[in-house]
Coordinates of C-alpha atoms in Angstrom, one line a residue:
Q128 CA -86.8 65.4 8.5
V129 CA -85.8 61.6 7.9
Q130 CA -82.6 59.9 8.2
L131 CA -81.3 56.4 7.8
V132 CA -78.4 54.8 9.7
E133 CA -76.8 51.6 7.9
S134 CA -74.8 49.1 9.5
G135 CA -73.0 46.0 9.4
G136 CA -70.4 46.6 6.8
G137 CA -66.8 45.1 6.7
L138 CA -63.9 42.9 5.3
V139 CA -65.1 39.6 4.9
Q140 CA -63.4 36.8 2.7
A141 CA -64.6 35.6 -0.5
G142 CA -67.5 32.5 0.0
G143 CA -68.5 34.4 3.7
S144 CA -71.4 36.1 4.9
L145 CA -72.5 39.7 5.6
R146 CA -76.0 40.9 7.8
L147 CA -76.5 44.9 6.5
S148 CA -78.9 46.9 8.8
C149 CA -80.6 50.1 7.8
A150 CA -82.6 51.9 10.6
A151 CA -84.9 54.8 9.7
S152 CA -85.8 57.5 12.3
G153 CA -87.1 61.1 12.5
S154 CA -90.8 62.6 11.1
I155 CA -91.8 59.1 9.5
L156 CA -95.7 59.1 8.5
S157 CA -95.0 56.1 6.3
I158 CA -92.3 54.5 4.8
N159 CA -92.8 52.8 1.2
A160 CA -90.2 51.0 -0.2
M161 CA -86.7 50.4 1.4
G162 CA -83.7 49.3 -0.8
W163 CA -80.2 48.7 -0.7
Y164 CA -78.3 49.9 -3.5
R165 CA -74.2 49.6 -4.4
Q166 CA -71.4 51.2 -6.1
A167 CA -68.9 49.4 -6.7
P168 CA -65.1 51.4 -7.7
G169 CA -65.6 53.4 -10.9
K170 CA -68.8 52.0 -11.6
Q171 CA -72.5 53.5 -11.3
R172 CA -74.6 52.7 -8.5
E173 CA -77.0 50.0 -9.0
L174 CA -80.1 48.5 -7.5
V175 CA -79.5 45.3 -5.1
A176 CA -82.6 44.6 -3.3
L177 CA -86.3 46.0 -2.7
I178 CA -88.6 45.3 -0.5
T179 CA -92.0 47.4 -0.2
S180 CA -94.3 47.9 2.5
G181 CA -96.5 44.8 1.6
G182 CA -93.3 42.8 1.6
T183 CA -92.9 42.3 -2.0
T184 CA -88.9 42.2 -3.1
N185 CA -86.9 42.4 -6.2
Y186 CA -82.9 41.4 -6.1
T187 CA -80.6 41.9 -9.2
D188 CA -79.8 39.1 -11.0
S189 CA -76.3 38.6 -9.8
V190 CA -77.4 38.4 -6.0
K191 CA -80.3 36.3 -6.3
G192 CA -80.6 32.8 -4.5
R193 CA -77.8 34.3 -2.2
S194 CA -79.2 37.1 -0.7
T195 CA -82.6 38.2 1.3
I196 CA -83.7 41.5 2.0
S197 CA -86.2 41.8 4.8
R198 CA -88.1 44.5 6.9
D199 CA -89.2 44.8 10.3
N200 CA -91.8 48.1 10.1
A201 CA -92.3 48.4 14.0
K202 CA -88.7 49.3 14.1
N203 CA -88.5 50.9 10.7
T204 CA -85.4 49.1 10.0
V205 CA -84.4 47.1 6.5
F206 CA -81.7 44.3 6.5
L207 CA -79.4 42.5 4.0
Q208 CA -78.3 39.0 4.3
M209 CA -75.6 38.2 1.9
N210 CA -74.2 35.2 1.7
S211 CA -71.5 33.3 -0.4
L212 CA -70.0 36.6 -0.7
N213 CA -67.2 37.3 -3.9
P214 CA -65.1 40.0 -4.8
E215 CA -67.5 41.2 -7.0
D216 CA -70.1 42.2 -4.3
T217 CA -67.3 44.7 -3.0
G218 CA -68.6 48.6 -3.1
V219 CA -70.5 50.9 -1.0
Y220 CA -73.7 50.2 0.1
Y221 CA -76.3 52.4 0.8
C222 CA -79.8 52.2 2.2
H223 CA -82.7 53.8 0.6
A224 CA -86.0 54.6 1.5
D225 CA -89.0 56.5 0.8
G226 CA -92.7 57.5 1.9
I227 CA -94.5 60.2 4.0
S228 CA -93.1 62.3 6.6
K229 CA -95.2 63.3 9.8
W230 CA -94.1 67.1 9.6
P231 CA -94.6 68.5 7.1
I232 CA -96.7 66.1 6.1
R233 CA -94.8 65.6 2.4
Y234 CA -93.1 63.0 0.5
Y235 CA -89.5 62.4 1.0
E236 CA -86.9 60.3 -0.2
V237 CA -83.5 59.5 1.7
W238 CA -80.1 58.1 1.6
G239 CA -78.0 56.6 3.8
Q240 CA -74.5 57.7 4.3
G241 CA -73.1 54.4 3.1
T242 CA -71.2 51.4 4.7
L243 CA -68.3 49.7 2.9
V244 CA -68.4 46.3 2.1
T245 CA -64.7 44.6 0.7
V246 CA -64.8 40.9 -0.4
S247 CA -61.4 39.7 -0.7
S248 CA -60.8 36.6 -2.9

């Protein structure tokens, strides 16, 4: 079984910065892509940023240029640095990962419990 634990959310003023972290643990043989999604009040969950095992990144247009996703493969951890935050960034941020587990050897897809980011104007 594979678990994700997020941290780093909180309340920040517009223009501020936050760094989210997500650590994967459990029966991990490999991790493919790791990503961050967010769900704003009354809206559907959307992709914010994604990073593959090879380091290729993808961002939603609204965060391009002010957010950076990175990962530490040795620690099975992904980070999301967000700068110049605005109230539209408010939401619950979920970490997501997929890959192959050790025991049993099979594909997994897992979500974290979510961390709340609130940006005040």
